[in-house]
Every structure is written in C-alpha cells, then in structure tokens.
XYZ file of C-alpha atoms in Angstrom:
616
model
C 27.960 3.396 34.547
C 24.698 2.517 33.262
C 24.279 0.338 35.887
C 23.945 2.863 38.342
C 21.898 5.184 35.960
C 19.253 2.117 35.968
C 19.728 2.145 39.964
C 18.898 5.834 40.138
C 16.104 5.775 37.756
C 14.382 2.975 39.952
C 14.729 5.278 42.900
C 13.309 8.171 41.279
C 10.429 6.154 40.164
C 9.548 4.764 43.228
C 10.093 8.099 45.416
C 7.684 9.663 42.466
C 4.987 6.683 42.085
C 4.176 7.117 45.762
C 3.481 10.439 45.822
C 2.277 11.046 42.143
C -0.068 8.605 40.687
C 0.425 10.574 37.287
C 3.757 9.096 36.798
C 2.700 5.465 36.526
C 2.188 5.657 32.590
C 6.276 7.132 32.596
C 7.243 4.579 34.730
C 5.279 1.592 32.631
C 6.866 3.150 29.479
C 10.732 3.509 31.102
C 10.075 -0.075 32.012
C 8.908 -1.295 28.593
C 12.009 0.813 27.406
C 14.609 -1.423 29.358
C 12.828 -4.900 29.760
C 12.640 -7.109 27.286
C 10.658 -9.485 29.158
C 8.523 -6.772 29.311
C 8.132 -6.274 25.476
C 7.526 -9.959 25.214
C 4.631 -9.779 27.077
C 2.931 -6.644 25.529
C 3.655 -7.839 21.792
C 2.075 -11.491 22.159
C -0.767 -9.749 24.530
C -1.194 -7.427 21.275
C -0.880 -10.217 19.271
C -2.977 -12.573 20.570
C -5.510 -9.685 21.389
C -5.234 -8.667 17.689
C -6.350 -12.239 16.770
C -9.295 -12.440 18.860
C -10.795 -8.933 17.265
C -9.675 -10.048 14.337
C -11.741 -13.543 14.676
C -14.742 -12.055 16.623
C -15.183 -9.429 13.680
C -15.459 -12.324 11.023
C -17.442 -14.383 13.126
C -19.895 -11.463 14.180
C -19.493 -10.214 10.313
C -20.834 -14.009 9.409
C -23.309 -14.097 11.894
C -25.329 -10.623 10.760
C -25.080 -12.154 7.208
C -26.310 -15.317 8.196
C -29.025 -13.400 10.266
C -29.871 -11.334 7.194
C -29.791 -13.920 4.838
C -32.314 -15.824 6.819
C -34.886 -13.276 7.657
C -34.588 -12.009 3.986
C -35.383 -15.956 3.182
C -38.287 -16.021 5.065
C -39.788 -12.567 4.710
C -39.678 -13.441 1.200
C -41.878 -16.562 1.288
C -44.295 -14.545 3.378
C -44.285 -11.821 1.004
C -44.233 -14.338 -1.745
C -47.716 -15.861 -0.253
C -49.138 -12.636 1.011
C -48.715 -11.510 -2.726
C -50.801 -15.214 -3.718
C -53.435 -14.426 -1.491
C -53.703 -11.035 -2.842
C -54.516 -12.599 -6.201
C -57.882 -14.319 -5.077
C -59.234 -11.450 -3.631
C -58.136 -9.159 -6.738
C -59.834 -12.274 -8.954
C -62.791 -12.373 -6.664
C -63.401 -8.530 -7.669
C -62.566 -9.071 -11.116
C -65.750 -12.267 -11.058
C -68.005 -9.909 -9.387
C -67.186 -7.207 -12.106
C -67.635 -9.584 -14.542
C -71.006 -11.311 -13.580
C -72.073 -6.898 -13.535
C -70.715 -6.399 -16.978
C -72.386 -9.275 -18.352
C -75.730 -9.288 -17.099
C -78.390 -8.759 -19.694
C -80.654 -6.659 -17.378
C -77.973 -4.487 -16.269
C -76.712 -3.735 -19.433
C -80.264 -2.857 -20.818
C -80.901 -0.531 -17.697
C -77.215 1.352 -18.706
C -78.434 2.030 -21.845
C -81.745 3.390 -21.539
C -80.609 5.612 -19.170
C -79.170 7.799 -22.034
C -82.684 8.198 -22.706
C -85.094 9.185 -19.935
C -87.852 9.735 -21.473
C -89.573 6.067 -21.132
C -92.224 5.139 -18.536
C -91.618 5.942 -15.027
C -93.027 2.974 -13.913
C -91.143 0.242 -16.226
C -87.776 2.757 -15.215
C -88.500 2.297 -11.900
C -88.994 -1.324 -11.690
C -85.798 -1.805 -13.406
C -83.781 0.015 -11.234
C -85.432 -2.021 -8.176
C -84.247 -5.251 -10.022
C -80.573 -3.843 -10.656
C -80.071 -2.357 -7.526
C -81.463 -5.989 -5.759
C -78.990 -7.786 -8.403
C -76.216 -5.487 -6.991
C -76.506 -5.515 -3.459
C -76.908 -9.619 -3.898
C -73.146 -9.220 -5.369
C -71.726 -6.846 -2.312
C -73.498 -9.217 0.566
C -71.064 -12.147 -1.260
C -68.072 -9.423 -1.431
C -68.555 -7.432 1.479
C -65.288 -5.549 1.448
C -67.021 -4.056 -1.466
C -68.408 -0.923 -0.369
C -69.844 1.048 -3.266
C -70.638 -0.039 -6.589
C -71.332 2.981 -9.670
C -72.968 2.466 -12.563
C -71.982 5.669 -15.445
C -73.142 5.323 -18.888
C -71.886 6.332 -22.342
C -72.421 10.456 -21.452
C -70.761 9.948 -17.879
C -73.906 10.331 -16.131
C -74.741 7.894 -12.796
C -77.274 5.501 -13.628
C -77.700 3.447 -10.770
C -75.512 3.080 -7.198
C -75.507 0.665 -4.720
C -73.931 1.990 -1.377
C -73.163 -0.248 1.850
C -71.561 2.117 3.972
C -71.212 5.526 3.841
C -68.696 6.652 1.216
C -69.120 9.249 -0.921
C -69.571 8.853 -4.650
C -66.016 9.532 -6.294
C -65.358 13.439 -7.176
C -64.058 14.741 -10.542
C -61.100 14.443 -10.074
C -61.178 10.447 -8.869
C -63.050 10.121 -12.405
C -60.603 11.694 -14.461
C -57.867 9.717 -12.905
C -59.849 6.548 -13.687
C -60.889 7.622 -17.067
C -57.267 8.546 -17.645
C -56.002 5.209 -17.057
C -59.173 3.097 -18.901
C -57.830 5.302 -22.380
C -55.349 1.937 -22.608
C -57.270 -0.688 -21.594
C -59.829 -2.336 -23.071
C -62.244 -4.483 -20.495
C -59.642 -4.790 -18.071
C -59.713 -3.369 -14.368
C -57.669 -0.502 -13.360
C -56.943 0.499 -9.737
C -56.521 3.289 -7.832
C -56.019 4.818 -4.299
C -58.167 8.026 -3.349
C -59.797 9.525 0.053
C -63.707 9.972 -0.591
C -65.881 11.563 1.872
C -67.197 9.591 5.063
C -69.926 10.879 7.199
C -69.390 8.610 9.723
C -65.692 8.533 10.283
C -63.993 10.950 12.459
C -61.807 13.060 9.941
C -65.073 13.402 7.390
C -62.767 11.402 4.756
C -62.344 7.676 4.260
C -58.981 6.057 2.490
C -60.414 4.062 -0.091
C -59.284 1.457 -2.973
C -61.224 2.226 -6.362
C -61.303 -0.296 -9.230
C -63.076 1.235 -12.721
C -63.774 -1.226 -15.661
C -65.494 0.021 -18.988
C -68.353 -2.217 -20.091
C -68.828 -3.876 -22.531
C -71.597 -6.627 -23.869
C -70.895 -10.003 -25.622
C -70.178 -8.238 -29.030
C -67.421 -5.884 -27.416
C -69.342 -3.019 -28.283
C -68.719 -0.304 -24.422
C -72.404 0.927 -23.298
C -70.812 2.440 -20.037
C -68.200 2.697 -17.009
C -68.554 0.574 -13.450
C -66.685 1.872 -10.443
C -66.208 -0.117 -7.558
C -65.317 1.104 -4.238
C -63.724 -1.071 -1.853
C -62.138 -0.146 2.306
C -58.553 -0.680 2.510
C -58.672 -3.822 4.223
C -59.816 -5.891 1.509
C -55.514 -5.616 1.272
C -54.720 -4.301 5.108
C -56.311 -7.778 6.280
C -54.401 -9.741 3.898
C -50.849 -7.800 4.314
C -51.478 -7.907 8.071
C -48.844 -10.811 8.980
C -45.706 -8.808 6.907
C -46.735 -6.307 9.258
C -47.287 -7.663 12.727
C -45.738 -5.821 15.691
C -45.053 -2.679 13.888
C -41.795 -3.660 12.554
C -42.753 -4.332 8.960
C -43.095 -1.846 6.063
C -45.219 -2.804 3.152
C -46.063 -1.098 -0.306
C -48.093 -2.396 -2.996
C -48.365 -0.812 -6.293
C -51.123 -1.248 -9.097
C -50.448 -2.612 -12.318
C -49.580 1.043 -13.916
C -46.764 1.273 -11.035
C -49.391 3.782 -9.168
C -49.504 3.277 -5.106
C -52.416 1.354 -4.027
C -51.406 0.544 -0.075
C -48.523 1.529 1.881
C -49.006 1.086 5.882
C -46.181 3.942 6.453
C -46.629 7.818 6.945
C -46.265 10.096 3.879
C -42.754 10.975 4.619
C -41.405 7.403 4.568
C -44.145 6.794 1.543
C -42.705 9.335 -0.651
C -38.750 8.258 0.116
C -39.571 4.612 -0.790
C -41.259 5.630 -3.912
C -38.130 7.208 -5.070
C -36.049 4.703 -4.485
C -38.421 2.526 -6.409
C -38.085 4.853 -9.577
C -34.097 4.794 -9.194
C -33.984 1.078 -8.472
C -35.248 -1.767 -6.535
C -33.833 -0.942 -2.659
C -32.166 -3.738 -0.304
C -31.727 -1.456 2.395
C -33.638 1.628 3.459
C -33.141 3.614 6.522
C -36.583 4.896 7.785
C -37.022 6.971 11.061
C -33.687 6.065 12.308
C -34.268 1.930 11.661
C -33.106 0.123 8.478
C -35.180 -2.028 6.966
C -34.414 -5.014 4.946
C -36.808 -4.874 1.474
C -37.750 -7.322 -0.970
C -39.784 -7.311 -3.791
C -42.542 -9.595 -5.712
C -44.460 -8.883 -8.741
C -47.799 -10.463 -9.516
C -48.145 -11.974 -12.901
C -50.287 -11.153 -15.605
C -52.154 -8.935 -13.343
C -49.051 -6.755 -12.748
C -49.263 -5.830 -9.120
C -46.222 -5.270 -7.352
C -45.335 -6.242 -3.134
C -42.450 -4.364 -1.766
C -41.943 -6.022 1.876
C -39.626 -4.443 4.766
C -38.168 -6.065 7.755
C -36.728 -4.417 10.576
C -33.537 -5.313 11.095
C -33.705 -2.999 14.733
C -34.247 -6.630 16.371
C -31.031 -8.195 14.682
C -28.704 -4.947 15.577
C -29.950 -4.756 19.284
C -29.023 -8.774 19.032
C -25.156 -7.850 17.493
C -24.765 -5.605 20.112
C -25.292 -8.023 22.767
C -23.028 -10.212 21.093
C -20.611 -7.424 20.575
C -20.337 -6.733 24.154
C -20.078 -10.448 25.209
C -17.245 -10.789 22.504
C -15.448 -7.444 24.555
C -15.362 -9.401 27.695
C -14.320 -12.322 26.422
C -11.515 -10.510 24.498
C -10.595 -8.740 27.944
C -11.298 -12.449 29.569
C -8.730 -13.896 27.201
C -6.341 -11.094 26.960
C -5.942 -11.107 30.975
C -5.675 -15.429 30.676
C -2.990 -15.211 28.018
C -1.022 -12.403 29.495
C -1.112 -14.467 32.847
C 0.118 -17.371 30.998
C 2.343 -15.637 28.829
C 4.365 -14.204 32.063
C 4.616 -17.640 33.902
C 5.843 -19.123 30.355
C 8.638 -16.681 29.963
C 10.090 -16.707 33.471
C 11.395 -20.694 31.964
C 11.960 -19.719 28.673
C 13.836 -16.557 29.023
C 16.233 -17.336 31.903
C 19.080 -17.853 29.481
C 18.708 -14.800 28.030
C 18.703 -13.133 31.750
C 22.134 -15.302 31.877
C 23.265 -14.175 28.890
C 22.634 -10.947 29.824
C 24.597 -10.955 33.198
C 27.405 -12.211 30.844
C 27.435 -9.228 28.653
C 27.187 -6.890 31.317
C 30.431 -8.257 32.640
C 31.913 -8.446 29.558
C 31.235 -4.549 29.052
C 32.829 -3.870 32.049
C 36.116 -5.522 31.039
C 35.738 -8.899 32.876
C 36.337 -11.042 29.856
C 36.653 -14.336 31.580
C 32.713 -14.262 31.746
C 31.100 -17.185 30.971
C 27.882 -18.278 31.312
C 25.894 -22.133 31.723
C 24.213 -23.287 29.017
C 21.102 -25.024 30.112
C 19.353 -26.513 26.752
C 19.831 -27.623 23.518
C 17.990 -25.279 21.426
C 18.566 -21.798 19.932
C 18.954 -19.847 23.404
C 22.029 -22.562 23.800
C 23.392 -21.838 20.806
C 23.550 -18.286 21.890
C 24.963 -19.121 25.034
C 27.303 -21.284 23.490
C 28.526 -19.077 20.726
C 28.846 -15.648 23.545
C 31.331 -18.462 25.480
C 33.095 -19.009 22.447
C 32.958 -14.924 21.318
C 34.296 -14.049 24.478
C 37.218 -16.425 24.413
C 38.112 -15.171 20.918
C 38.107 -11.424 22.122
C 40.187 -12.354 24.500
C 42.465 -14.047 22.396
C 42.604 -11.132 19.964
C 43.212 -8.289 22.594
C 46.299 -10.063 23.520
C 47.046 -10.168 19.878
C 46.235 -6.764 19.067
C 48.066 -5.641 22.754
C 51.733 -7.045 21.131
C 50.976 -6.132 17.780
C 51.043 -2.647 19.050
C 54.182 -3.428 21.131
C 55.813 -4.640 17.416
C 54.580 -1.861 15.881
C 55.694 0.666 18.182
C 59.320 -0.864 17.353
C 58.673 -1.016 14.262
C 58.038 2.443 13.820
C 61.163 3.164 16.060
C 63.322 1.782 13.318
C 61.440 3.188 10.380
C 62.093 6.641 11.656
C 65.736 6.039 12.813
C 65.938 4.578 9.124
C 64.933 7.900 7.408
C 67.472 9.919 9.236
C 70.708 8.910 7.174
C 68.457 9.477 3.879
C 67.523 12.926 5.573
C 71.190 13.286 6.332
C 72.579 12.616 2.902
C 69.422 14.939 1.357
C 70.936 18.322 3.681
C 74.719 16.793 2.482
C 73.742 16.961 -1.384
C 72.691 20.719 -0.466
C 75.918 21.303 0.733
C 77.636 19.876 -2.255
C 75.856 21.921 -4.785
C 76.276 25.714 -2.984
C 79.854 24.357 -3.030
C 80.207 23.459 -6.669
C 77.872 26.428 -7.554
C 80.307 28.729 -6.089
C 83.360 27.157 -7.232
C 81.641 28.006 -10.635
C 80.712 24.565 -11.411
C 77.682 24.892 -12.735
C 76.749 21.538 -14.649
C 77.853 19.731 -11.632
C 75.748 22.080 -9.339
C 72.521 21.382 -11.445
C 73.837 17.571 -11.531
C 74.019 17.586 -7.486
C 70.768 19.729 -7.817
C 68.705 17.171 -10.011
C 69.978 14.275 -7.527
C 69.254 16.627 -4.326
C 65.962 17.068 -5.057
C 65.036 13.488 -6.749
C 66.352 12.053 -2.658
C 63.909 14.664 -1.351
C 60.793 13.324 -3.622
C 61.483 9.893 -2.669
C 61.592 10.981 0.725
C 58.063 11.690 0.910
C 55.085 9.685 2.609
C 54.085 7.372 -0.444
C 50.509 7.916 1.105
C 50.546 11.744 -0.334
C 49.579 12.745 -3.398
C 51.688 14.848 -5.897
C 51.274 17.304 -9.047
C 51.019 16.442 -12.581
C 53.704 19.434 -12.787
C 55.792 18.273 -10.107
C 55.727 14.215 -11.772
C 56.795 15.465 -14.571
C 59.877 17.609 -13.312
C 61.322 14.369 -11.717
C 61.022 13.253 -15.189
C 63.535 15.967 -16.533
C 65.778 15.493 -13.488
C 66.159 11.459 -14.118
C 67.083 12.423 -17.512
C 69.210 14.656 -16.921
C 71.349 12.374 -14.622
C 71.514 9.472 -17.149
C 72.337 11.837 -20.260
C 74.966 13.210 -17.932
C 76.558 10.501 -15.791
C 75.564 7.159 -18.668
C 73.386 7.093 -21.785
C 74.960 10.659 -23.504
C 72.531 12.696 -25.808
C 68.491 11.764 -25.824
C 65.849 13.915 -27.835
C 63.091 13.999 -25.251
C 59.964 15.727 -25.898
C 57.536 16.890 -22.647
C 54.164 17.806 -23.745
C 51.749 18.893 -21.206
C 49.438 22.450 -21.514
C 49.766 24.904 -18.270
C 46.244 24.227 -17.154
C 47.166 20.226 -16.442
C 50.365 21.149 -14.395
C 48.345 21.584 -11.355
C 45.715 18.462 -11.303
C 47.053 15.903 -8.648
C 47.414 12.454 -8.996
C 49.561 9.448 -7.123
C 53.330 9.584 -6.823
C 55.767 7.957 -8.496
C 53.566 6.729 -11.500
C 55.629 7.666 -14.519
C 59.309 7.774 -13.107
C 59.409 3.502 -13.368
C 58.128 3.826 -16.651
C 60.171 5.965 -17.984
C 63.406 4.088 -15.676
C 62.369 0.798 -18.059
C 62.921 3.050 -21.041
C 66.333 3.618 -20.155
C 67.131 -0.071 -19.028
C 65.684 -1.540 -21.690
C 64.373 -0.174 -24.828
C 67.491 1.499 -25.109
C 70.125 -0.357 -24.008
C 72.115 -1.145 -27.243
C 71.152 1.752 -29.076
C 73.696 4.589 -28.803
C 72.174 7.701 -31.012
C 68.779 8.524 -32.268
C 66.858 7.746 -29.364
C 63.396 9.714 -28.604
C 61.612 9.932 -25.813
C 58.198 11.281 -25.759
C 55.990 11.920 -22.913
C 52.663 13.692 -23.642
C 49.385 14.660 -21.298
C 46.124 15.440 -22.534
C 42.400 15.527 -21.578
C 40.458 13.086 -23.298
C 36.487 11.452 -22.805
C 36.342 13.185 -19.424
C 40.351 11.437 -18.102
C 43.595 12.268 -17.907
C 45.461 10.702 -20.752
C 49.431 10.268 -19.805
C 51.703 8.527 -23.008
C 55.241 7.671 -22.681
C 56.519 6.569 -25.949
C 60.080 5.321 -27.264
C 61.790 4.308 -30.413
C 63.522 1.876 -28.645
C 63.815 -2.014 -29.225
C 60.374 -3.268 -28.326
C 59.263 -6.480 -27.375
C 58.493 -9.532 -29.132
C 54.949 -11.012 -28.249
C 55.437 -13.449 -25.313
C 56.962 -10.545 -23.748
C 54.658 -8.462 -24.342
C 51.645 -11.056 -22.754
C 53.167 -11.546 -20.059
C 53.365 -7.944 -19.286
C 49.338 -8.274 -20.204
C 48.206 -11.124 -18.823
C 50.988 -13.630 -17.294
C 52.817 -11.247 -14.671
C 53.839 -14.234 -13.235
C 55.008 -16.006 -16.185
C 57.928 -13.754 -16.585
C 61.759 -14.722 -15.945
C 63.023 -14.285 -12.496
C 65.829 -12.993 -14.076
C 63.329 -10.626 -16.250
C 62.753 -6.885 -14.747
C 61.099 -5.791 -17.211
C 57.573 -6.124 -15.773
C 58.588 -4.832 -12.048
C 58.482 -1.307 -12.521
C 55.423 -1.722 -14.944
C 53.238 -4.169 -12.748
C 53.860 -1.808 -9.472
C 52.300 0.901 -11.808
C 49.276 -0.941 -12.804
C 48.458 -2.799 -9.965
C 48.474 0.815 -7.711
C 46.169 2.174 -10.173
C 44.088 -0.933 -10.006
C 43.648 -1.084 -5.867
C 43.780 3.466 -5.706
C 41.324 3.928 -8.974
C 39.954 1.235 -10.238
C 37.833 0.475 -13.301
C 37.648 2.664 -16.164
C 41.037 3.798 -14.890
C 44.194 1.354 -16.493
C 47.406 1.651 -17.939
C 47.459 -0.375 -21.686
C 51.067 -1.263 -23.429
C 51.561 -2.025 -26.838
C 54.624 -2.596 -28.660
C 56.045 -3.297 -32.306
C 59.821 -5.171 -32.576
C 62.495 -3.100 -33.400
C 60.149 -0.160 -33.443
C 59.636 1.196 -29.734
C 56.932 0.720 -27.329
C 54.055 3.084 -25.748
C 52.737 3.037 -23.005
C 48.993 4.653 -22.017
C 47.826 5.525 -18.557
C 44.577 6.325 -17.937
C 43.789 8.266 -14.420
C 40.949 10.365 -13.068
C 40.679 14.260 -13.061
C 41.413 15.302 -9.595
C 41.618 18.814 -8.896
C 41.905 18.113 -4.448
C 44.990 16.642 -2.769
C 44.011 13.193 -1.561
C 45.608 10.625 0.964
C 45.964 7.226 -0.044
C-alpha cells in the first residue's frame, strides 16, 4: 500500500512540475521527506558549508585584526615622530622667546615705557633698535608672524608685524592672562581667529604663544605675545594627514585645542570623547577612524592621530565576496562529490531496503547479499539473521495458538462439573431447608457458596467484606463437620467492608490455623482476625493461641522457603500468600509472621488502600 501511494505521489508531481513551476520547492521537500540519500546529501552539504563560513569568518575576523593591528603600529610611529618634530619647532619658539626676554635693550625699552615722559628722540631711537632686534628674530622664524611687546600696566610698547594679522582683542588677552596666573616664565598656548585684511573671510586662524617677562633676577617687567600661522603645526602634521583620510588633534599643555584639521562638528565630538576617555574607535561622517594618542613630555602637548579604516573595510568586503564564491564554489564541488560517493556507499542500504519492503509485505524468505565487511554488512547480516528468527517464531507463535486454543477447550469443559456440582449444592439446601433442616441447609449453604467463590477468575478482585465472609463460612464447616467449638473473633469497622483487594489472601491463612496450630488442642482455641487502617495501609492480623513454631520453622517460613520438609505444608498456603503480594503489590506492601512456642502465632499483612476494582 504505500508503495503505490509513493507511485501516485510521483505522478502527481510530475503532472504538477510541468505545468506549475511553484511546486518545485513541495516536490524538493516530499523528496527530502522519503529519500534518505537525499538527506545525506543536504546534511554534509550543510555541514561542510557550515565549516567553510565558519573558517572564512575566523580567517576574515584574523585578517581585519591583523590589518588593524598593523596600521595602528605604524600610524603610531608616525604620530610618535610627527609629535618629535613638533618639539623642535615648539623649542625653536621657546629660544626665540627667550633671546626677547633676555635682552638688556629690550627689557630697558619695556620699562620706560611705563613712563613716557623722556626724550622723544632717545624714545625713538630705542624703539628703531628693538623693533630691528625683533624683526632680525622673525626673518630666522618666519612662521612667526607677529610679535607684542605689553608692559607692567598692559599697555603695547612695541610690535613687530610680518603679515597682516591683527593685534590680539580683549578677549585673546584675557584668555592668555588667564592661563599665565599659574605659570611663572613658561609659555602658554592658545588657538584664536584675529583679523586679516588680506585673507578672504577678513579673519585669519592663528596659534598665539604669551610668556611673562622676566630679567635675570626674576623680577616680571612685562608680557610678550607671539603670533604664529597655523602651519608652523599644519606643515609638520601634514604626512598623518595625507589624502584626506587622517584626522589629527593636538592639544596644548592645559588640555586646550591648539590644531584639529576636522570641521567643528567632528571637533567638538572628539573633544568629548577625550574628556570621557582616550577613544580607539570613532565614527566620523559615516567612516570610523582608528585613534591613537601621544603626549609630549615635559612640555605637555598632546597628538591624537586618526586613520581611516574606510580603505581596510572596502578591502574586507572584497574579500568577503571572494570568500561567498568560493563557499558556493566548494559547496557545489562537495555536493558533486558527495552524490557520486554515496551511490557506492549506500547501495546496501538500497538492498537492505528492498529487503524490508518485502519483508513488510509478508515475504519472509527475503534475504539480501552482503557485499562488505564493515558496519552496512553487519546490518545486512544481522536483517538475514532477524528475518530467519521471525520466521522461526511465527511458526512458534502459529501452534502455540493451536495449543492454546485446546487448551482453553479443556479448561472450560473442566469448569462445567464444578458449575454442575455448584447448581446441585443449591438444590440440596432448598431441600433440607424445607424439610426443616436448618443447620444442614446453612451447612450446604456455607459449602454452596465457598464452590461459587472459588469458581471465580483468580484475575478479579474481591471485597474486604466479601474475604472475610468466606472466613465465617470455612469456620463454620470445620466447627460443624471436624474441630467442634472455636471462639473466633472478626473485627473489621463498616467503612473497610467495601475497599477491594486480591482474592483468596486470608482463607490459606486461616486453613493453616486449623491444620496446624490447632491440631492437638481440643478446647480453648481463639481465633482472631482483625482489620484496621494504619500509616496510610490496610493492616489485616490473623492471630491464634495455637501451638506455634519453634525457630527453624519459623526461618524457613522467613527466609529458607525452600529449606522446608517435603513432607512440611506448613509454608504452602503461607508462601502462595506472600509471594502474590510480592509480584501484585510490591514493596512497602508484605505479610510478616512471628510466633512464640506453645503460645500461638500472628500473622500481619500489609496491602494498599484500594477503593476501584482492579484486574490482575
């Protein structure tokens, strides 16, 4: 049958995939549902296609560290000597202040200025000699643009101009004064636009470098500003940013910005990343750019260099797309190999399953060839093998049903002379009963209804209530018909009658009571049976006064069933009690015996609370 369902869903596939190219993914999936060979080839395609992602990710992962690691390298020995040549120029600045500062004539000029009431002529001549001194020192600096001369009061004395910047506003002087209040004779720096008649915009980005003065005694006598263009550092920091794809940022001593060659946008977000932290990586108009950092000691100043890394991701994405077709390259290869691999490896299993298919439809003489030595002719040998055993056992389990068929034949034509004497009994006691013979009615009655208990299935269940009424009836027919007079005490409460448990548990306990505890006793004897609830069980005790049992006895009712007598039946009725507990219940659930010599015996059984009838 499910051949020909395969048969008709290969029809319907290829009627459909003619006529609907929108099938073809059902039709791949139906066959990746029923071929194996199939599956084989998609999972080691996945797998080997997982691999190579897996591989090229690490390798490409490795490669943009390596990458990194080596343009960080060098970008940071270019930064790292950018920064060194930075330091000449800043000491060449520092010598020309110096050589100002120190100057006898200069200092002389400073301070007379406070007082301009001297002789024009003598004033005059100074200032020619300063202002020839000064411009000497900016023709050996020339990225020095402006130099100012202020004295104690913060009035000009004397500028010397080579260009056309303005002379710094109030606001350039109080930033400069501002930052001379801690220091002493050294230079501080500063960044400020001054005006420009000459450039386009009427403003000019300058550098600014203030000093106070002071003579050989220490003792200030006035304030030199020197103004210098932006490329006394633009020149310098020129090969960090060649082609447009470096960032730079330099800061002054007192973490102020001195040169940045980005817009104010990108200026301002780098500066706050400064204050939170030195930044590795900072995304700036859609690039990321790899930073690093060097700080100029003593003189404080601080070179923040970024790379573009643009160059390095355009480069990963190249080799992202050659790694792509190389994965598709080697996917196609393997899955190529893969299928000309299997058609040798898995033509036992394409045996193998020819001989299962026959062997579902009933032909168990199947067999199939085995053609190597490894595990797929294992399997081939062990389905020969299976399928001779099945076929052994279905003609073993075909008599075994013929036997029991007979057998069952003869159990049921063996209950119908017990069934016959049951409806006999019956007779017997509406007989006697009429003939006014009552105790031999209720005698008939007792064994009646005893016949029709045994009667029943052994595999259904019976009533506390009802167990304990075959009780009476057993006793009833040995104090009648044997034994004479025995004091028997029944104690169960009305709300236990009704809880169910196996059949014929108690009656061979109580039969070894009359066998054998009292067998030579002739008055006096008790017997007690007694039901309770107790730790969540039904508790059952049967108790006698009768003879007991020495010890050996006793363990071999415990322990040594076997080691009993063959001549012994003591243990028969007992063992068939515990050992159907034992297979039906099982652990907590036991029956316990204990005995005293001369004094009687008791014995406990322990079963569950069962309030459903069961089948065992």
């Amino acid at each position: 049958m499910m051949k020909g369902v395969t048969i008709g869903l290969h029809h319907r596939f290829g009627e459909g995939a003619r006529l609907n190219p929108i099938s073809w993914p059902g039709r791949i999936a139906g066959e990746m549902k029923g071929s194996f060979k199939l599956k084989l080839i998609v999972l080691l395609s996945c797998m080997v296609t997982l691999a190579f992602a897996l591989a090229g990710w690490l390798v490409y992962r490795l490669n943009v560290q390596l990458m990194e690691d080596e343009i960080s390298k060098q970008f940071s020995i270019a930064n790292e000597q950018a920064l060194a040549r930075l330091e000449l120029t800043f000491q060449e600045v520092s010598r020309v202040s110096q050589s100002i500062i120190l100057n006898p004539s200069i200092e002389l000029f400073v301070t007379e200025s406070l007082d301009p009431g001297g002789d024009l002529y003598t004033q005059y001549k100074n200032r020619k000699y300063v202002e020839e001194q000064l411009i000497t020192l900016q023709v050996d600096t020339p990225s020095i643009r402006s130099i100012f001369l202020f004295n104690e009061n913060g009035d000009l004395a004397i500028r010397s101009q080579n260009g056309a910047s303005g002379e710094p506003g109030p606001e350039e002087m109080a930033m400069l004064m501002g930052k001379l209040e801690s220091h002493r004779g050294n230079l501080v720096w500063g960044r400020t636009s001054l005006p420009s008649a000459v450039d386009p915009g009427g403003g000019r980005t300058v550098l600014i470098a203030a000093r106070r003065m002071l003579n050989d005694k220490l003792i200030p006598y006035g304030t030199m500003v020197v103004v210098m263009e932006e490329r006394l550092v633009s020149k310098i920091l020129r090969d960090l940013t060649e082609n447009g794809n470096g960032k730079v940022l330099l800061l002054e001593p007192l973490e102020g910005l001195l040169y940045a060659n980005m817009n104010q946008e990108e200026t301002e977000q780098l500066m706050r990343l400064i204050e939170a932290g030195d930044p590795e990586y900072v995304k700036m108009s859609g690039v990321t750019y790899l930073f690093v950092r060097h700080r100029l000691e003593p003189a404080g100043f601080t070179l923040y260099g970024g790379v573009s890394l643009e160059e390095i991701q355009r480069k990963n994405k190249d080799i992202i797309h050659i790694f792509v077709i190389a994965g598709i390259g080697v996917v196609l290869l393997s899955a190529l190999l893969i299928t000309i691999s299997t058609r040798t490896l898995l033509k036992p299993l394409a045996d193998l399953l020819r001989g299962l298919r026959k062997l579902r439809s009933g032909d168990f003489s199947a067999r199939i060839s085995v053609r190597s030595g490894d595990e797929l002719g294992f399997i081939g040998e062990s389905f020969n093998s299976m399928a001779e055993q099945v076929s052994t056992l279905i003609n073993k389990v075909y008599l075994a049903q013929i036997s029991q068929r007979e057998s069952e034949l003869k159990a049921i034509q063996a209950q119908l002379n017990p069934h016959y004497l049951h409806n006999l009994f019956n007779e017997l006691y509406w007989k006697l009963y009429n003939d006014d013979q009552a105790e031999a009615a209720l005698l008939i009655n007792a064994i009646s209804e005893m016949l029709k208990y045994s009667l029943k299935s052994v595999k259904t269940d019976t009533t506390l209530g009802e167990e304990l009424q075959q009780i009476r009836n057993y006793i009833k027919i040995q104090t009648e018909l044997f034994t004479g007079e025995i004091e028997t005490i029944i104690q169960a409460e009305e709300s236990l009658l009704g809880l169910r448990m196996m059949r014929c548990l108690l009656l061979p306990v109580v039969e070894n009571v009359f066998v054998h505890a009292f067998r030579n006793m002739d008055e006096d004897r008790v017997l007690r049976v007694k039901a309770a609830l107790r730790d969540g069980a039904l508790h059952i005790e049967v108790a006698d006064n009768g003879c007991g049992m020495d010890d050996s006895t006793l363990y071999a009712l415990r322990e040594a069933k076997d080691a009993l007598p063959e001549n012994n039946k003591t243990g028969i009725g007992f063992n068939s009690v515990l050992r159907r507990i034992e297979l039906v219940y099982g652990a907590p659930y036991e029956v316990e015996i204990s005995s005293v010599k001369g004094k009687g015996t008791t014995v406990h059984i322990r079963l569950p609370i069962q309030t459903m009838p069961q089948e065992y």
